[in-house]
PDB file of C-alpha atoms in Angstrom:
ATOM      1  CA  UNK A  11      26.898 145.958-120.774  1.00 94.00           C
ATOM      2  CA  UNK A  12      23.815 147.356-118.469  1.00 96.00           C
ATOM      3  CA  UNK A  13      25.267 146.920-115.263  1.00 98.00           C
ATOM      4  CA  UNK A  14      21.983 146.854-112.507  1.00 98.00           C
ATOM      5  CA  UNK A  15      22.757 147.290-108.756  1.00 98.00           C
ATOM      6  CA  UNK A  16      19.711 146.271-107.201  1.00 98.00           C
ATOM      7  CA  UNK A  17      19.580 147.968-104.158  1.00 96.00           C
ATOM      8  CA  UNK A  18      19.430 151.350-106.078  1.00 97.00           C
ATOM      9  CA  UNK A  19      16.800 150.229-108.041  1.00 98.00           C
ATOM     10  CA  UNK A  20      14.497 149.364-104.859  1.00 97.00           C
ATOM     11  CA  UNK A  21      11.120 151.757-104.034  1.00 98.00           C
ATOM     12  CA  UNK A  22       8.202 151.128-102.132  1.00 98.00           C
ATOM     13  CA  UNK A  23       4.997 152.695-102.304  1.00 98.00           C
ATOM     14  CA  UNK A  24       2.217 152.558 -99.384  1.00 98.00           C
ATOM     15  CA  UNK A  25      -0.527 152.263-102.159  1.00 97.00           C
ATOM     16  CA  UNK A  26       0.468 148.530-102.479  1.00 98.00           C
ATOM     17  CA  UNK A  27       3.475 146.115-103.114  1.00 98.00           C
ATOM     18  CA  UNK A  28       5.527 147.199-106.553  1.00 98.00           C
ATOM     19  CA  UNK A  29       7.139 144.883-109.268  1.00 98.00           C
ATOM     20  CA  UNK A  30      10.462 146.547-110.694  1.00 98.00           C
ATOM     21  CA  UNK A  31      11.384 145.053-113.722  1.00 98.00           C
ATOM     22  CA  UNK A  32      15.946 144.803-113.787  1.00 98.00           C
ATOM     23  CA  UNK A  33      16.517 143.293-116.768  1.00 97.00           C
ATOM     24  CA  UNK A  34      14.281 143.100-120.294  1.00 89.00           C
ATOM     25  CA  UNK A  35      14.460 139.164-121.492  1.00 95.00           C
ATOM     26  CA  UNK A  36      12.104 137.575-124.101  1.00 96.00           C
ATOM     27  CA  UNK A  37      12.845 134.801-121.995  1.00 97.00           C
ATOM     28  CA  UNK A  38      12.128 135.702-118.549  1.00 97.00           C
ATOM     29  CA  UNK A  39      10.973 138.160-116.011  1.00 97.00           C
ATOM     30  CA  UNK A  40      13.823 139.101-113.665  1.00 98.00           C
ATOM     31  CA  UNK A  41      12.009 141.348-111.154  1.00 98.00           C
ATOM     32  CA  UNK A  42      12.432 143.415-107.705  1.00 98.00           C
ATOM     33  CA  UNK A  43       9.538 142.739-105.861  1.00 98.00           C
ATOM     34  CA  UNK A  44       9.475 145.622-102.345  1.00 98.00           C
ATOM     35  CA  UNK A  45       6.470 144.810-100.221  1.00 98.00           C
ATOM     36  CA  UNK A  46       5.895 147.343 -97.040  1.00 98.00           C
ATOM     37  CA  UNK A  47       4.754 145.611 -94.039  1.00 98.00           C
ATOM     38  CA  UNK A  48       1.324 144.046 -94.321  1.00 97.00           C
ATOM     39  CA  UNK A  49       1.625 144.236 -98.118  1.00 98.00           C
ATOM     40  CA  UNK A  50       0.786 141.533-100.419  1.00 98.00           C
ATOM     41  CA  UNK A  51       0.922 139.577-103.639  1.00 97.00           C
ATOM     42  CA  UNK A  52      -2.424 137.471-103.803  1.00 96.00           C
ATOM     43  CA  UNK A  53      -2.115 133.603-104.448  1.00 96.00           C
ATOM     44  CA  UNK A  54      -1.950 132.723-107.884  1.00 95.00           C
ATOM     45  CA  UNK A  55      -1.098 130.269-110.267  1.00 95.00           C
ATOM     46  CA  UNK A  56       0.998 130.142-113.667  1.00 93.00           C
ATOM     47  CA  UNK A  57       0.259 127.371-116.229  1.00 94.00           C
ATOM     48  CA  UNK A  58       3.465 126.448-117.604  1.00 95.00           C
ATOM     49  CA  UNK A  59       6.107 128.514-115.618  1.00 97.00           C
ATOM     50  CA  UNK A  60       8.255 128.244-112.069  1.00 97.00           C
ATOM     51  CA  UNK A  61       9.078 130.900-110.169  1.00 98.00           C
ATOM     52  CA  UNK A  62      11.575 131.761-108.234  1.00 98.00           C
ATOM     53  CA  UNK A  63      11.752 133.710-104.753  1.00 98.00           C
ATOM     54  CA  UNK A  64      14.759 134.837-103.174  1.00 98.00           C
ATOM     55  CA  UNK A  65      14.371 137.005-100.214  1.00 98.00           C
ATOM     56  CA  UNK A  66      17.045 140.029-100.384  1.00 97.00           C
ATOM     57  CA  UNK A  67      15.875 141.917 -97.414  1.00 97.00           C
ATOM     58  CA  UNK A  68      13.130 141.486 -94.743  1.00 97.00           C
ATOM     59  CA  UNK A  69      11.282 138.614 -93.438  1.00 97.00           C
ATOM     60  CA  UNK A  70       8.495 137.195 -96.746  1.00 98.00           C
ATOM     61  CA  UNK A  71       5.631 134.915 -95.380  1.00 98.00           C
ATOM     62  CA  UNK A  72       5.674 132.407 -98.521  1.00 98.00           C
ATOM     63  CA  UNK A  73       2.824 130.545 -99.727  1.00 98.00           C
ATOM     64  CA  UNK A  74       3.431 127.724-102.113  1.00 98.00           C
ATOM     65  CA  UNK A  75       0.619 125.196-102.505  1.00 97.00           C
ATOM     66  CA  UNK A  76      -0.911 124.566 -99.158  1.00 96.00           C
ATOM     67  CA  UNK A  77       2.323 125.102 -97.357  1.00 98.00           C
ATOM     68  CA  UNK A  78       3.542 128.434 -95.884  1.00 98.00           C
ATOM     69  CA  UNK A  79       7.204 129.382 -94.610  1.00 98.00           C
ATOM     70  CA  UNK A  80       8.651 132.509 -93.044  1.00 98.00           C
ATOM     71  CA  UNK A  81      11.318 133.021 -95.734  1.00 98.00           C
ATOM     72  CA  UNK A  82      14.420 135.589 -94.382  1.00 97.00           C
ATOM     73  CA  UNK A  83      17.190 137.140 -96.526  1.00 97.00           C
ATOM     74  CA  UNK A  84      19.052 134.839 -98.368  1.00 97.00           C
ATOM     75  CA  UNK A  85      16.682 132.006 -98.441  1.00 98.00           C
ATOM     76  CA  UNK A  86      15.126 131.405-101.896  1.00 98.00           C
ATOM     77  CA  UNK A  87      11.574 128.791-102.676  1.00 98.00           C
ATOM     78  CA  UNK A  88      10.456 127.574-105.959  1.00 98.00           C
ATOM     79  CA  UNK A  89       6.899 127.649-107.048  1.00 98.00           C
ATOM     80  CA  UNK A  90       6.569 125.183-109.686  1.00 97.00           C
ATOM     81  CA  UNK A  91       4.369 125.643-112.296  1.00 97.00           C
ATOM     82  CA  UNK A  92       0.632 125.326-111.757  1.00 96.00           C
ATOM     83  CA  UNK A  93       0.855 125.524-108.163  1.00 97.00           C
ATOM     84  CA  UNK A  94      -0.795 128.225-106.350  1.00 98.00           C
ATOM     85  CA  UNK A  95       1.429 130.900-104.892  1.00 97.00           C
ATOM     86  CA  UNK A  96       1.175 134.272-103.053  1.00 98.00           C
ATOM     87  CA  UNK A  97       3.342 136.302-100.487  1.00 98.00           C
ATOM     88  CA  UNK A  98       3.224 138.849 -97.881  1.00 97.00           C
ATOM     89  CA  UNK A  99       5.549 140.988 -95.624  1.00 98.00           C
ATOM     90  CA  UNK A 100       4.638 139.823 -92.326  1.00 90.00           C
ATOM     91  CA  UNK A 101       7.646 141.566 -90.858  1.00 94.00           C
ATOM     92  CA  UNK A 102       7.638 144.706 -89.349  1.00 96.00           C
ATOM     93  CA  UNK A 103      10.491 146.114 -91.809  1.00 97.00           C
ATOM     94  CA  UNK A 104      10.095 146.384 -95.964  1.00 98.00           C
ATOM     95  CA  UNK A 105      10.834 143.686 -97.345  1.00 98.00           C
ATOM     96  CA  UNK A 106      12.801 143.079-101.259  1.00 98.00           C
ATOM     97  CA  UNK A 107      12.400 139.500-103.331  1.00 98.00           C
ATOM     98  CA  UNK A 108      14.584 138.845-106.662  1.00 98.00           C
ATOM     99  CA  UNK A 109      11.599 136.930-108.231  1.00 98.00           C
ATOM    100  CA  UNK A 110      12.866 135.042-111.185  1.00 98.00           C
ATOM    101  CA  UNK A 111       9.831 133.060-114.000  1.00 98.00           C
ATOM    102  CA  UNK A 112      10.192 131.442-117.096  1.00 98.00           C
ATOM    103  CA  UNK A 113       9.323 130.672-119.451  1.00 97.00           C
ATOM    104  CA  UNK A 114       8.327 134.426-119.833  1.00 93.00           C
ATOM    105  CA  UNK A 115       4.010 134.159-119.819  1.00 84.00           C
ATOM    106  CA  UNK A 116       2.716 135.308-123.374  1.00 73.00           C
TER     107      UNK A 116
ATOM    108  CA  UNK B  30       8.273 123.359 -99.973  1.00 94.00           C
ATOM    109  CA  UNK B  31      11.785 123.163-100.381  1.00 96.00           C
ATOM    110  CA  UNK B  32      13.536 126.006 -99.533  1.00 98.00           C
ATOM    111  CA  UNK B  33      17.275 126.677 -99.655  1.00 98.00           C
ATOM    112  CA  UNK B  34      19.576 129.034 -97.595  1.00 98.00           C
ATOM    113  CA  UNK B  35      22.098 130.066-100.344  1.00 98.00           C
ATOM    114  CA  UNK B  36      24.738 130.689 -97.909  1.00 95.00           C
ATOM    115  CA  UNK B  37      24.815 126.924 -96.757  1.00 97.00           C
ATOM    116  CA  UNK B  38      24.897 125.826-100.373  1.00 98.00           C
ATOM    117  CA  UNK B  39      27.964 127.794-101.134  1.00 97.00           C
ATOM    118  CA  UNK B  40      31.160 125.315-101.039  1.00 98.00           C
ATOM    119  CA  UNK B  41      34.224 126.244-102.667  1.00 98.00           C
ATOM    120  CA  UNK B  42      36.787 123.527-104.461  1.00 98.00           C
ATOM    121  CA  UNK B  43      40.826 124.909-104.753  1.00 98.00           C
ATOM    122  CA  UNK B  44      40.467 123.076-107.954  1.00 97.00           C
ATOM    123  CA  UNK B  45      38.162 124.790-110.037  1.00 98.00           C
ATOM    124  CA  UNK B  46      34.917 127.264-110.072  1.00 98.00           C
ATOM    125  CA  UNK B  47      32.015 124.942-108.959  1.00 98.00           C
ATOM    126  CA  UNK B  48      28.839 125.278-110.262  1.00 98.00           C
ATOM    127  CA  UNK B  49      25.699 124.364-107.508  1.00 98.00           C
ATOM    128  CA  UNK B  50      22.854 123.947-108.654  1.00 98.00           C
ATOM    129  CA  UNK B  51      19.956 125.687-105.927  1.00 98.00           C
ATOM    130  CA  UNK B  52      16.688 124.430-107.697  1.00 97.00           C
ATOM    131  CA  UNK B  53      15.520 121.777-110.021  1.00 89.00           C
ATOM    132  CA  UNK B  54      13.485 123.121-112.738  1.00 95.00           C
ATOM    133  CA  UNK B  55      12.580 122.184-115.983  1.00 96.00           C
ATOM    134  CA  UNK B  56      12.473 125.416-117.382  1.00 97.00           C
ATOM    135  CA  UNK B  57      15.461 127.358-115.785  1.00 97.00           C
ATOM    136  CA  UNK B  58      19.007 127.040-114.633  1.00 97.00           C
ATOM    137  CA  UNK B  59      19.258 128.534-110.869  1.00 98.00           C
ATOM    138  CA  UNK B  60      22.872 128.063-109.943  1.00 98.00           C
ATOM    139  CA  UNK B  61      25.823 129.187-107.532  1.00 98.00           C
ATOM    140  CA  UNK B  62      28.961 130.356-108.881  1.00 98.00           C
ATOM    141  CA  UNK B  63      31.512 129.874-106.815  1.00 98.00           C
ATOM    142  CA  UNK B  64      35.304 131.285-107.457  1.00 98.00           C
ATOM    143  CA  UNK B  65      38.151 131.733-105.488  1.00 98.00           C
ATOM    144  CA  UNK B  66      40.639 134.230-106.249  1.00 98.00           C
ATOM    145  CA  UNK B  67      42.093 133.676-110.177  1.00 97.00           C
ATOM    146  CA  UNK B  68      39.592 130.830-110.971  1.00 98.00           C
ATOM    147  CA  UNK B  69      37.336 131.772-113.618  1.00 98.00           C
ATOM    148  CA  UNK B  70      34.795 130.435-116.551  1.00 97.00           C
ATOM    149  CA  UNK B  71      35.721 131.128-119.718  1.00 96.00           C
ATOM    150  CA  UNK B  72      34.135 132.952-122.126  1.00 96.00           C
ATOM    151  CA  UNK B  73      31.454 130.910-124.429  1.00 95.00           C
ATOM    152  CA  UNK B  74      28.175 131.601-125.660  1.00 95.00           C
ATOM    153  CA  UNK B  75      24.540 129.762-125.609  1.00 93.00           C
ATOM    154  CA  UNK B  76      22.636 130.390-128.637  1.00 94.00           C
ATOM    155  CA  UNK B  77      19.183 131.036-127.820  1.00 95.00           C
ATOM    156  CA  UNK B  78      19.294 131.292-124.063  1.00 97.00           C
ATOM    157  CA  UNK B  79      19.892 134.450-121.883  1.00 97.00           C
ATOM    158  CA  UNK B  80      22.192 134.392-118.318  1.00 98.00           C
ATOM    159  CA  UNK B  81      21.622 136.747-115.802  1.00 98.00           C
ATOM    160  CA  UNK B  82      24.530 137.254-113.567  1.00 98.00           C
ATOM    161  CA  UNK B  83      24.454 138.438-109.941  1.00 98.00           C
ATOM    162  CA  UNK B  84      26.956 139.209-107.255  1.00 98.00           C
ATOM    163  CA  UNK B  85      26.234 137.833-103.752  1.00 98.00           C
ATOM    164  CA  UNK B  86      29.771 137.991-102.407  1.00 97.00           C
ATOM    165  CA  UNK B  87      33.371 139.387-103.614  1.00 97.00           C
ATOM    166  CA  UNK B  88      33.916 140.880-106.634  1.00 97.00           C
ATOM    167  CA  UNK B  89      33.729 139.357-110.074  1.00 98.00           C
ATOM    168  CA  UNK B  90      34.760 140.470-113.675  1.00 98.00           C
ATOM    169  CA  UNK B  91      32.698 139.948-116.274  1.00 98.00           C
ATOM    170  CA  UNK B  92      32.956 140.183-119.873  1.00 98.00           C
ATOM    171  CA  UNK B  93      29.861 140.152-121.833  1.00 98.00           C
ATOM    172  CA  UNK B  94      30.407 140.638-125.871  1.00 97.00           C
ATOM    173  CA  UNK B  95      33.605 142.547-126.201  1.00 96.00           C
ATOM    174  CA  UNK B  96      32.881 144.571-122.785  1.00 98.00           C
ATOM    175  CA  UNK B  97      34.343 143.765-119.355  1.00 98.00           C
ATOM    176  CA  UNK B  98      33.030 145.264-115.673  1.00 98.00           C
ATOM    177  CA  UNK B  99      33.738 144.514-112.235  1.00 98.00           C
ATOM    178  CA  UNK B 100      30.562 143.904-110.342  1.00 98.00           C
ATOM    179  CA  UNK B 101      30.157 143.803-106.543  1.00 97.00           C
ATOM    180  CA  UNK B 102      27.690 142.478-104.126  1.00 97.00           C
ATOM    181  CA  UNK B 103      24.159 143.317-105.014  1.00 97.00           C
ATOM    182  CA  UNK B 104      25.329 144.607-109.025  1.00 98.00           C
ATOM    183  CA  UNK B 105      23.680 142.206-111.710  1.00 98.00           C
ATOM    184  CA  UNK B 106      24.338 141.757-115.683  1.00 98.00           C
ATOM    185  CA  UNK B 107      22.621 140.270-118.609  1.00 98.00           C
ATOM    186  CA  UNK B 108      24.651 137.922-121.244  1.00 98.00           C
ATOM    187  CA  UNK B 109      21.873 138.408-123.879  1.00 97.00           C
ATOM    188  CA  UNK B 110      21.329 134.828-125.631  1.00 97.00           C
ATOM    189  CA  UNK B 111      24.348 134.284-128.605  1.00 96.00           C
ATOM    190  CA  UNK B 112      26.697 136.988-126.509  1.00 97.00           C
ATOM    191  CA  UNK B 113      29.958 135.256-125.353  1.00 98.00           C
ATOM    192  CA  UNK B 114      30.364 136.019-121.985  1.00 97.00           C
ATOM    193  CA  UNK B 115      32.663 134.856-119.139  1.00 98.00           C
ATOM    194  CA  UNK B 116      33.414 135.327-115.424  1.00 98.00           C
ATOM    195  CA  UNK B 117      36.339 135.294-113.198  1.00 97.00           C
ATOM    196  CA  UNK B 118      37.574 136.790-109.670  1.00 98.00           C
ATOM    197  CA  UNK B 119      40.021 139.303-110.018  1.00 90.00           C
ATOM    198  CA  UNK B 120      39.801 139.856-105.882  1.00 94.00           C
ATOM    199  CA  UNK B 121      41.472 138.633-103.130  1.00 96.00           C
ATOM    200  CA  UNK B 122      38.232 137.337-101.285  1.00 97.00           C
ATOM    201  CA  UNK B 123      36.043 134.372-102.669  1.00 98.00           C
ATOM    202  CA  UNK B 124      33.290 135.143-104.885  1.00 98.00           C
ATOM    203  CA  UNK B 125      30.010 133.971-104.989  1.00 98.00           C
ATOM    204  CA  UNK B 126      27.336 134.773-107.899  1.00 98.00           C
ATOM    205  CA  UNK B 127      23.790 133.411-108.235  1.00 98.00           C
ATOM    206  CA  UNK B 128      23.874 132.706-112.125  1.00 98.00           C
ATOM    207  CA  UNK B 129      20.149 132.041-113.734  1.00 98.00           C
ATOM    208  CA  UNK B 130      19.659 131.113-117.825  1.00 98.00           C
ATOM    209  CA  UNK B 131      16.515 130.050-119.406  1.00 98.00           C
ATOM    210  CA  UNK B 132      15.480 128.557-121.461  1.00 97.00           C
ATOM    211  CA  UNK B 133      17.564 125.583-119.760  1.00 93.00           C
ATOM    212  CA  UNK B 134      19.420 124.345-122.993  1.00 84.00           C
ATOM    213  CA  UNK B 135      18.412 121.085-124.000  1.00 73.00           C
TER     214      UNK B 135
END
C-alpha cells in the first residue's frame, strides 16, 4: 500500500508554481499544486474533464468561468468541463491545492 | 461557482458511516467519509474504477488488497481499481476522509 502524506511531499520553487503528482492513476490526475505568492496557473479549459480544487493551505484567488472567489483552506470549487479556469496565490503566504481531474486527458 | 467549506459539510450519524457527497460530477465521485469511533465500510472492490483515500481528521485504518495502515490527517492511499479495500476508525476521535473514485461507476 503507498501510503502519501502530503505535506511532506509539498515544494515550491520561485521560478513558477509546481504540479506534484501523489498518486499514478490511468484514471485521474491526483496532484499537489504549491503556488508562492503572486504565482499562477493561467486560465484554461479542458474538453471533457472537471476539476477539482481544494485549498490545503493559503488563501487561492479562483477563477472559474467569469466568476472569481478568494478560496481559503478547506474550501474546495469545481471547474466543470469546458469552462475556463485559472488560479493564483494572492495571499501573502504559499499556498497548496489537492487538484483532482478526470477523466485523465489523453 | 459553487464552492463548499468541507468542514460545514461534515455531519456525523451514531448509526452508521455517512457518505456526503461535496460535488456533482459526471465523471467523478468527490465524497466525505464520515466515521465515528468502531463504524467502518467494509471491504469490497469496484472493478474498473480507482479510490483515492485521504485523511482530513482522526485516524482511519485502511486495508487495501491484503495490506492494512493507519493513516492520519494529511496521509492519503490509492485502492487501485479491482483491489478490495475497506475503511474503519480504530480511534477514539471521529474521523473524517475526503474519498474520490473515477470513473464514477455507472
Amino acid at each position: 500500500m503507498v501510503i502519501r502524506t502530503l505535506e511532506e511531499l509539498a515544494r515550491f520553487d520561485a521560478e513558477k508554481m509546481q504540479k506534484i503528482p501523489v498518486f499514478n492513476s490511468p484514471y485521474l490526475f491526483y496532484d499537489l499544486y504549491t503556488l508562492l505568492p503572486g504565482q499562477m496557473q493561467k486560465v484554461h479549459a479542458h474538453e471533457g474533464s472537471d476539476k477539482i480544487y481544494l485549498v490545503l493551505a493559503g488563501e487561492v484567488r479562483v477563477q472559474v468561468g467569469e466568476e472569481q472567489a478568494t478560496l481559503t483552506s478547506g474550501q474546495a470549487t469545481r471547474a466543470p468541463a469546458g469552462e475556463p479556469h485559472g488560479v493564483w496565490n494572492a495571499g501573502e503566504k504559499p499556498a497548496v491545492l489537492l487538484v483532482v481531474m478526470a477523466p485523465r486527458p489523453s
